[in-house]
Short mmCIF file of C-alpha atoms and ligand atoms in Angstrom, two decimals:
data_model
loop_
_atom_site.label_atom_id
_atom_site.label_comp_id
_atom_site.label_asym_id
_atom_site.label_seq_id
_atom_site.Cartn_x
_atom_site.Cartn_y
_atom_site.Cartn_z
CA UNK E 1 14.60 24.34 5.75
CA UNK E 2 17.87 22.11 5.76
CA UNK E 3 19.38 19.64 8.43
CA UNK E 4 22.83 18.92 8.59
CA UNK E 5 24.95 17.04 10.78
CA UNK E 6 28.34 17.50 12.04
CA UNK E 7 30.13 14.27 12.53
CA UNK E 8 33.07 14.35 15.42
CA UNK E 9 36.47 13.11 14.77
CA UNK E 10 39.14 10.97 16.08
CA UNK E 11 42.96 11.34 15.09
CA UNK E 12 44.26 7.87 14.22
CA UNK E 13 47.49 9.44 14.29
CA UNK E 14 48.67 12.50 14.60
CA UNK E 15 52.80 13.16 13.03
CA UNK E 16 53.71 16.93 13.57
CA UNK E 17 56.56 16.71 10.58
CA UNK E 18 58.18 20.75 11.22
CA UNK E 19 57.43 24.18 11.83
CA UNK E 20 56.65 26.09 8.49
CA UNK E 21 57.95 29.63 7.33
CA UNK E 22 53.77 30.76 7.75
CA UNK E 23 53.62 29.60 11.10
CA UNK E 24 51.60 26.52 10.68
CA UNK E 25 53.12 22.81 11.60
CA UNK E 26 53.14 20.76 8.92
CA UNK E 27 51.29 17.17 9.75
CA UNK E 28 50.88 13.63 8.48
CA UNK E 29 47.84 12.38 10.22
CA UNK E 30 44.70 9.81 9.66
CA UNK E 31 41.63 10.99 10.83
CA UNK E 32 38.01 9.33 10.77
CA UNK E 33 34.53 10.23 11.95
CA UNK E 34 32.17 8.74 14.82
CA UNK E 35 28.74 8.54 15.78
CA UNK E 36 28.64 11.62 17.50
CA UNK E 37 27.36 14.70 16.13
CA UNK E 38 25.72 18.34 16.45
CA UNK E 39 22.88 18.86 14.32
CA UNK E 40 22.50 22.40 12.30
CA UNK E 41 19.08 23.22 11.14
CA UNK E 42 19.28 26.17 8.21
CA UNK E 43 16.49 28.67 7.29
CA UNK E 44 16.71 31.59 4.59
CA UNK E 45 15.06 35.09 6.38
CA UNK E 46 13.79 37.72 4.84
CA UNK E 47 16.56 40.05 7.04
CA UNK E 48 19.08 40.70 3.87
CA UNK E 49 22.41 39.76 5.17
CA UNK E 50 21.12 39.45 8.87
CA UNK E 51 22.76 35.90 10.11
CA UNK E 52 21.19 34.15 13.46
CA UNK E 53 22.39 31.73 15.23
CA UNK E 54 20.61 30.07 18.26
CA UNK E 55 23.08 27.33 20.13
CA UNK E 56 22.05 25.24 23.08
CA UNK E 57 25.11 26.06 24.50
CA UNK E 58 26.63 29.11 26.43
CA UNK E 59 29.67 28.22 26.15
CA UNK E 60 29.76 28.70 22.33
CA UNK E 61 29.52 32.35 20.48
CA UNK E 62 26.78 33.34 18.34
CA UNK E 63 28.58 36.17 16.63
CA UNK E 64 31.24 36.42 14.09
CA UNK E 65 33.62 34.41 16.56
CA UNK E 66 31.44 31.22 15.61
CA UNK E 67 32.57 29.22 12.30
CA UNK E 68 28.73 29.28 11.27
CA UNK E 69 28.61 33.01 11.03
CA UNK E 70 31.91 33.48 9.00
CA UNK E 71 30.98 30.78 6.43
CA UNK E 72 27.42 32.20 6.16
CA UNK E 73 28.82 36.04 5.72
CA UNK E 74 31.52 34.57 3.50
CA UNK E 75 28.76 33.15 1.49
CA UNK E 76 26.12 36.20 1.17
CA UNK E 77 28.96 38.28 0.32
CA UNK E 78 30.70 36.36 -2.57
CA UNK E 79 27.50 34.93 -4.03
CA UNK E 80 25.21 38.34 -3.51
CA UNK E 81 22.74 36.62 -1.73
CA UNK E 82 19.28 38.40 -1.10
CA UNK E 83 18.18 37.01 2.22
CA UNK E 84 19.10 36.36 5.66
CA UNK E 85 20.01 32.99 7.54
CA UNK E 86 18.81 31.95 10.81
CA UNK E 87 20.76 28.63 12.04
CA UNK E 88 19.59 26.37 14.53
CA UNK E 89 22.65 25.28 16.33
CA UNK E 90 22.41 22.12 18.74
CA UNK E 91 25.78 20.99 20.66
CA UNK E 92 26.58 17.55 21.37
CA UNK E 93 30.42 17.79 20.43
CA UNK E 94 32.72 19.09 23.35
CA UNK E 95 34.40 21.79 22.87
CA UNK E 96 37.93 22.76 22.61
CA UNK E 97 38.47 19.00 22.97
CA UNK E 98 40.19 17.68 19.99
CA UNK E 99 37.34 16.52 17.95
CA UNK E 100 36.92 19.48 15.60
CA UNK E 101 33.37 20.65 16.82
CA UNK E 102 33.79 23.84 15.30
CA UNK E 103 35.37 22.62 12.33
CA UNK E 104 32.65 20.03 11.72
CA UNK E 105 30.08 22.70 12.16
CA UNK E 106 31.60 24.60 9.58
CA UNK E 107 31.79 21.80 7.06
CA UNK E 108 28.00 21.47 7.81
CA UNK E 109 27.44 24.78 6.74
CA UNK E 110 29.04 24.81 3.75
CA UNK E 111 26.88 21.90 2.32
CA UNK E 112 23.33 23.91 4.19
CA UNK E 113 24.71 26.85 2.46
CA UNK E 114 24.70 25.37 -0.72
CA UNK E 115 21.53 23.49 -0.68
CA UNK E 116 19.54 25.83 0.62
CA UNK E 117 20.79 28.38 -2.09
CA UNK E 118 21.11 26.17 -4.44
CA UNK E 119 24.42 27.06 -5.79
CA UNK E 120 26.00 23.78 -7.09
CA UNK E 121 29.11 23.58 -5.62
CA UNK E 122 31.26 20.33 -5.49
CA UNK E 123 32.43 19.20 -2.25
CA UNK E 124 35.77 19.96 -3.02
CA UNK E 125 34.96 23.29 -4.07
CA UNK E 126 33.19 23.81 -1.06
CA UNK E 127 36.49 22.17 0.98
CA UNK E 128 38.57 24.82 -0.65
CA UNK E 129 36.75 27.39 0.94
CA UNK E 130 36.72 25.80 3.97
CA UNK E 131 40.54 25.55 3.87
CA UNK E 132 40.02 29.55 4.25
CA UNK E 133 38.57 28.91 7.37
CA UNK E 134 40.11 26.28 9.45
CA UNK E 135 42.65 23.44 8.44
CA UNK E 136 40.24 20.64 9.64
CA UNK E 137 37.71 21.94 7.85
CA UNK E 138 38.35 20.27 4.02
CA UNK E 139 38.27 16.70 6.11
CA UNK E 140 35.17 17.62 7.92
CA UNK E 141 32.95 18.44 4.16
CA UNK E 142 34.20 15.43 2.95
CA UNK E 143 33.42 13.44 6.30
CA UNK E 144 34.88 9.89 5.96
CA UNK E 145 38.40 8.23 6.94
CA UNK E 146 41.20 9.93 4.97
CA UNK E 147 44.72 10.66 5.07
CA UNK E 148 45.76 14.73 6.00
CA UNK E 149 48.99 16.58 5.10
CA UNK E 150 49.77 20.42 4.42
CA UNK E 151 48.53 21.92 7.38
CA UNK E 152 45.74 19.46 7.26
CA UNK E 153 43.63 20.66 4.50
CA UNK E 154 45.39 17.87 1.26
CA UNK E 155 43.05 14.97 1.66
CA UNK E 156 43.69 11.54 0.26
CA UNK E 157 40.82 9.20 1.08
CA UNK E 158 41.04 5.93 2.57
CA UNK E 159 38.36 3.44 1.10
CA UNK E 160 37.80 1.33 4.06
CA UNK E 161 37.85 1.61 8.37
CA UNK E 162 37.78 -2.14 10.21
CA UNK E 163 34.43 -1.80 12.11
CA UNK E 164 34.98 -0.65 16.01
CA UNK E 165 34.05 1.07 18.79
CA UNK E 166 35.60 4.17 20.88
CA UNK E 167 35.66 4.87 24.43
CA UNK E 168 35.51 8.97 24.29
CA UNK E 169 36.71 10.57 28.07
CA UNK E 170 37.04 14.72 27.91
CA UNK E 171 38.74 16.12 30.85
CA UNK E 172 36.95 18.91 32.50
CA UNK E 173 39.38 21.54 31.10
CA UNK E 174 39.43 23.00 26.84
CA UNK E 175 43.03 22.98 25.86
CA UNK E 176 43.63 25.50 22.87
CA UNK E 177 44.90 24.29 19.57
CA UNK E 178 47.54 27.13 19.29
CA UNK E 179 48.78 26.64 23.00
CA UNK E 180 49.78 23.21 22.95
CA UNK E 181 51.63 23.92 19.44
CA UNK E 182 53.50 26.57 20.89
CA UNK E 183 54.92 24.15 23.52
CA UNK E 184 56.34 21.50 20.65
CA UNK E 185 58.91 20.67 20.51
CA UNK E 186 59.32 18.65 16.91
CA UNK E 187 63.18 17.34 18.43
CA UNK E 188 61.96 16.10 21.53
CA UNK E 189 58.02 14.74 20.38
CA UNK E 190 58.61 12.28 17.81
CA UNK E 191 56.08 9.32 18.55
CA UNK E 192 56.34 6.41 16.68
CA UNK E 193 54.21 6.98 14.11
CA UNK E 194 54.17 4.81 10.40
CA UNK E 195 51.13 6.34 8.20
CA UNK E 196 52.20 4.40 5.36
CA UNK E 197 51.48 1.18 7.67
CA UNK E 198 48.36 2.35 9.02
CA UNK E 199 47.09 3.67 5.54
CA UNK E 200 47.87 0.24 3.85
CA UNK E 201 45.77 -1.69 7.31
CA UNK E 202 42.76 0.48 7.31
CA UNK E 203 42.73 -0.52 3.32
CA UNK E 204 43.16 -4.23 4.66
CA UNK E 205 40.44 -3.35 7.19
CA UNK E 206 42.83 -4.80 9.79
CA UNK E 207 41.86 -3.94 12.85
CA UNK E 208 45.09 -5.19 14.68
CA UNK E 209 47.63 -3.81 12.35
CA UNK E 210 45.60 -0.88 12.41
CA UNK E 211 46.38 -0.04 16.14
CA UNK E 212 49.88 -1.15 16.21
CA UNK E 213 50.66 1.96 14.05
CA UNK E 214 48.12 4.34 15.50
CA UNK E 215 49.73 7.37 17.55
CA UNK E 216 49.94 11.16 18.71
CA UNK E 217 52.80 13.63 19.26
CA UNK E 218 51.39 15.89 20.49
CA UNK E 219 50.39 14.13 23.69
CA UNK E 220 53.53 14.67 25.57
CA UNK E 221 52.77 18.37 24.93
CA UNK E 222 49.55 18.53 26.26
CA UNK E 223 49.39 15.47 29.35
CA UNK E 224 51.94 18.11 30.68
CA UNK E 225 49.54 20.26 31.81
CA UNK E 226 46.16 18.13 31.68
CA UNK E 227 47.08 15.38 34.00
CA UNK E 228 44.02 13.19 33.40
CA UNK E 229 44.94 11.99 30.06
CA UNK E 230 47.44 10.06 31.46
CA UNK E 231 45.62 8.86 34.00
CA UNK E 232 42.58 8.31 31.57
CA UNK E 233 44.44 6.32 29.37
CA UNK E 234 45.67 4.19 32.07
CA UNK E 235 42.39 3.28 32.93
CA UNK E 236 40.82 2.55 29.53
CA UNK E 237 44.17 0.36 29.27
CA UNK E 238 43.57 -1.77 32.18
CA UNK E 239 39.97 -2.09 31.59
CA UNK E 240 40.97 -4.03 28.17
CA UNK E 241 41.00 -1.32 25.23
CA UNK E 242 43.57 -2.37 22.59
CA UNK E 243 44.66 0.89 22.18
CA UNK E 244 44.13 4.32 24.22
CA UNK E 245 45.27 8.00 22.94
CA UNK E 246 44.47 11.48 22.54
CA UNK E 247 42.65 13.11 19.26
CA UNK E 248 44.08 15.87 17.96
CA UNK E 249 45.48 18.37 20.44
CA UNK E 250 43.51 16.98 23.14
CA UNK E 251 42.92 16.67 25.57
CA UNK E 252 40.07 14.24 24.72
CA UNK E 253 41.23 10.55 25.03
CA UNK E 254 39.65 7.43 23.14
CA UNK E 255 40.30 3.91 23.41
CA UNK E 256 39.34 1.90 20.81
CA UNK E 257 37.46 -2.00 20.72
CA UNK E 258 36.84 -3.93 18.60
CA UNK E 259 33.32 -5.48 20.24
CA UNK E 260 30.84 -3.50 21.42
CA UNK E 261 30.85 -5.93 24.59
CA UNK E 262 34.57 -4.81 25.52
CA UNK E 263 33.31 -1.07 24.91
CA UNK E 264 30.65 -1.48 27.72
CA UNK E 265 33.17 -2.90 30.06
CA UNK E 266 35.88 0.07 29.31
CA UNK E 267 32.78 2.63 29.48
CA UNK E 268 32.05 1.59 32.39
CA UNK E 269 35.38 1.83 34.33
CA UNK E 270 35.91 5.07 33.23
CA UNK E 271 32.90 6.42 33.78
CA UNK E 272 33.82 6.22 37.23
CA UNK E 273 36.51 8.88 37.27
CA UNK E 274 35.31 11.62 34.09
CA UNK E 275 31.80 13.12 34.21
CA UNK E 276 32.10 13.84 29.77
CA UNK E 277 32.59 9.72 28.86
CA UNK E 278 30.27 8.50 25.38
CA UNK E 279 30.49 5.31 24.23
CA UNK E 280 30.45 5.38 20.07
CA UNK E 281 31.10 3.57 16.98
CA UNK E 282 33.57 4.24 14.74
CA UNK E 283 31.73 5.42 11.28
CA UNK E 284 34.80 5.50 8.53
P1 ATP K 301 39.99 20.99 16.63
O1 ATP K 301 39.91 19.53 16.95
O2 ATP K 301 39.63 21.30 15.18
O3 ATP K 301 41.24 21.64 17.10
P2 ATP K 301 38.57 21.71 18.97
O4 ATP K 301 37.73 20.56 19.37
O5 ATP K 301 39.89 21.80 19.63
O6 ATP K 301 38.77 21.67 17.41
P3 ATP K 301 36.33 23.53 18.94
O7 ATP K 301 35.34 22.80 19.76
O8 ATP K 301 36.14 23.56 17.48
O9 ATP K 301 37.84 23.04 19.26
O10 ATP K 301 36.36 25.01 19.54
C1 ATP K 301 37.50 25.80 19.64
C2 ATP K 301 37.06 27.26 19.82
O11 ATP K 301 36.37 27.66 18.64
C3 ATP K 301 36.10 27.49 20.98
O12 ATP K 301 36.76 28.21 21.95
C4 ATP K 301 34.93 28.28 20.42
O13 ATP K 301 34.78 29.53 21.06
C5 ATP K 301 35.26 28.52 18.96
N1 ATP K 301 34.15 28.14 18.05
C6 ATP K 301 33.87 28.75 16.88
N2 ATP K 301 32.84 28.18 16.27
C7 ATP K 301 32.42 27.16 17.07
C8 ATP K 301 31.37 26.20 16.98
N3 ATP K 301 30.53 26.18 15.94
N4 ATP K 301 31.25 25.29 17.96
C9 ATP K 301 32.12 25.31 18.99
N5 ATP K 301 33.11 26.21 19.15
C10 ATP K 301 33.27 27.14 18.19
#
């Protein structure tokens, strides 16, 4: 039996750069993990090629829709394996929120998959297949701060993350990935966004420089049609965060402190208006 977890993330910053010939945007973003997770739990059957997945949550397929399944019938097939899986799937990431959930529960199951079958595979042979699978997914095996370009899946690591705390609030509504990239507008959304700057404070673990250059273009997309991350960000700001934004395509907003006193106090305020509100610390 193996246990993995799957770390959430937060975008740092988030720079859509153009629309490629293959469809995908290409990005410049910083990414890093928190202290909230789903937790996989990995069993070989004796069903050849049967894959099972039980998941605390309806919300979330069990089939081949899931990223668990494909990475688990990608691996029987290419490595022959003689057995089944049955996976053990426990939720606490939202979903369709901007934290890569699914991604991260894919990354998980490339490392179960390779314990518990012992094949020997690097992690960044195991992120290269992930990059099959989902462009957040080569981040998510590695799991700690980095730099991500391409389409997301080139990963330059960033040694160190200044020690903080996010404020997580998820609107009662999923956005999709795809729909809010088919509304941008790479003319209109440029947010001020230096990665070179923000690379070079993380490295200086400086929290203040860090959050001068932190940002997201792709909120203007989607606060158009989720009006609480506006509104959510206006309330993390007032209660004393030193910066507030959405993670990835959202519509999930964080704010970010640097005590764990000023966390309580933003926690608290916004608890008051979003049912989905965690209070974490940044991991790195
Ligand atoms: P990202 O930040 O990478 O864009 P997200 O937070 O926007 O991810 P997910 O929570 O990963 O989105 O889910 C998006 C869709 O993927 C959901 O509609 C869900 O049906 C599907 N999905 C596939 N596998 C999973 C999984 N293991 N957990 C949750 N959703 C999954």
């Amino acid at each position: 039996m193996i246990f993995e977890t799957a770390n959430a993330k937060l975008n740092l910053s988030l720079d859509t750069l153009y629309k490629r010939d293959d469809g995908f945007h290409e990005v410049d973003m910083v990414m890093t993990t928190i202290d909230l997770s789903d937790h996989l739990v990995f069993q070989k059957t004796n069903n050849h090629g049967t894959i099972h997945i039980e998941v605390d949550n309806r919300f979330v397929p069990t089939d081949k829709r899931n990223l668990v399944y494909q990475i688990i019938d990608y691996f029987i097939r290419e490595f022959n394996l003689d057995a089944g899986v049955h996976v053990e799937l426990t939720k606490r990431i939202p979903i369709s929120a901007g934290m890569a959930g699914g991604s991260s529960d894919a990354a998980a199951t490339l490392r179960g998959m390779n314990v518990l079958f012992n094949l020997g595979l690097s992690l960044e042979e195991l992120a290269n297949i992930g990059a099959q699978f989902g462009s957040d997914i080569p981040f998510c095996v590695y799991n700690r701060t980095a730099r991500c370009t391409g389409r997301g899946e080139k990963i330059q690591h960033i040694a160190n993350t200044p020690s903080c705390w996010a404020v997580i609030a998820k609107p009662n509504v999923g956005v999709s990935t795809k729909e809010v990239y088919d509304q941008f507008d790479v003319e209109i959304h440029q947010a001020k966004i230096n990665n070179d700057k923000l690379v070079r404070a993380l490295e200086n673990k400086d929290y203040l420089e860090m959050v001068k250059h932190m940002g997201n273009d792709l909120e203007l997309v989607t606060e158009q049609f989720v009006s609480e991350v506006k509104q959510f960000k206006e309330t993390m700001i007032n209660a004393g965060v030193d910066i507030a934004m959405m993670s990835g395509s959202g519509p999930t907003v964080f704010g970010l402190c640097q005590k764990e006193r000023q966390a309580n106090k933003v926690y608290n305020s916004i608890k008051g208006c979003c049912t989905d509100v965690y209070k974490v610390r940044v991991l790195g």
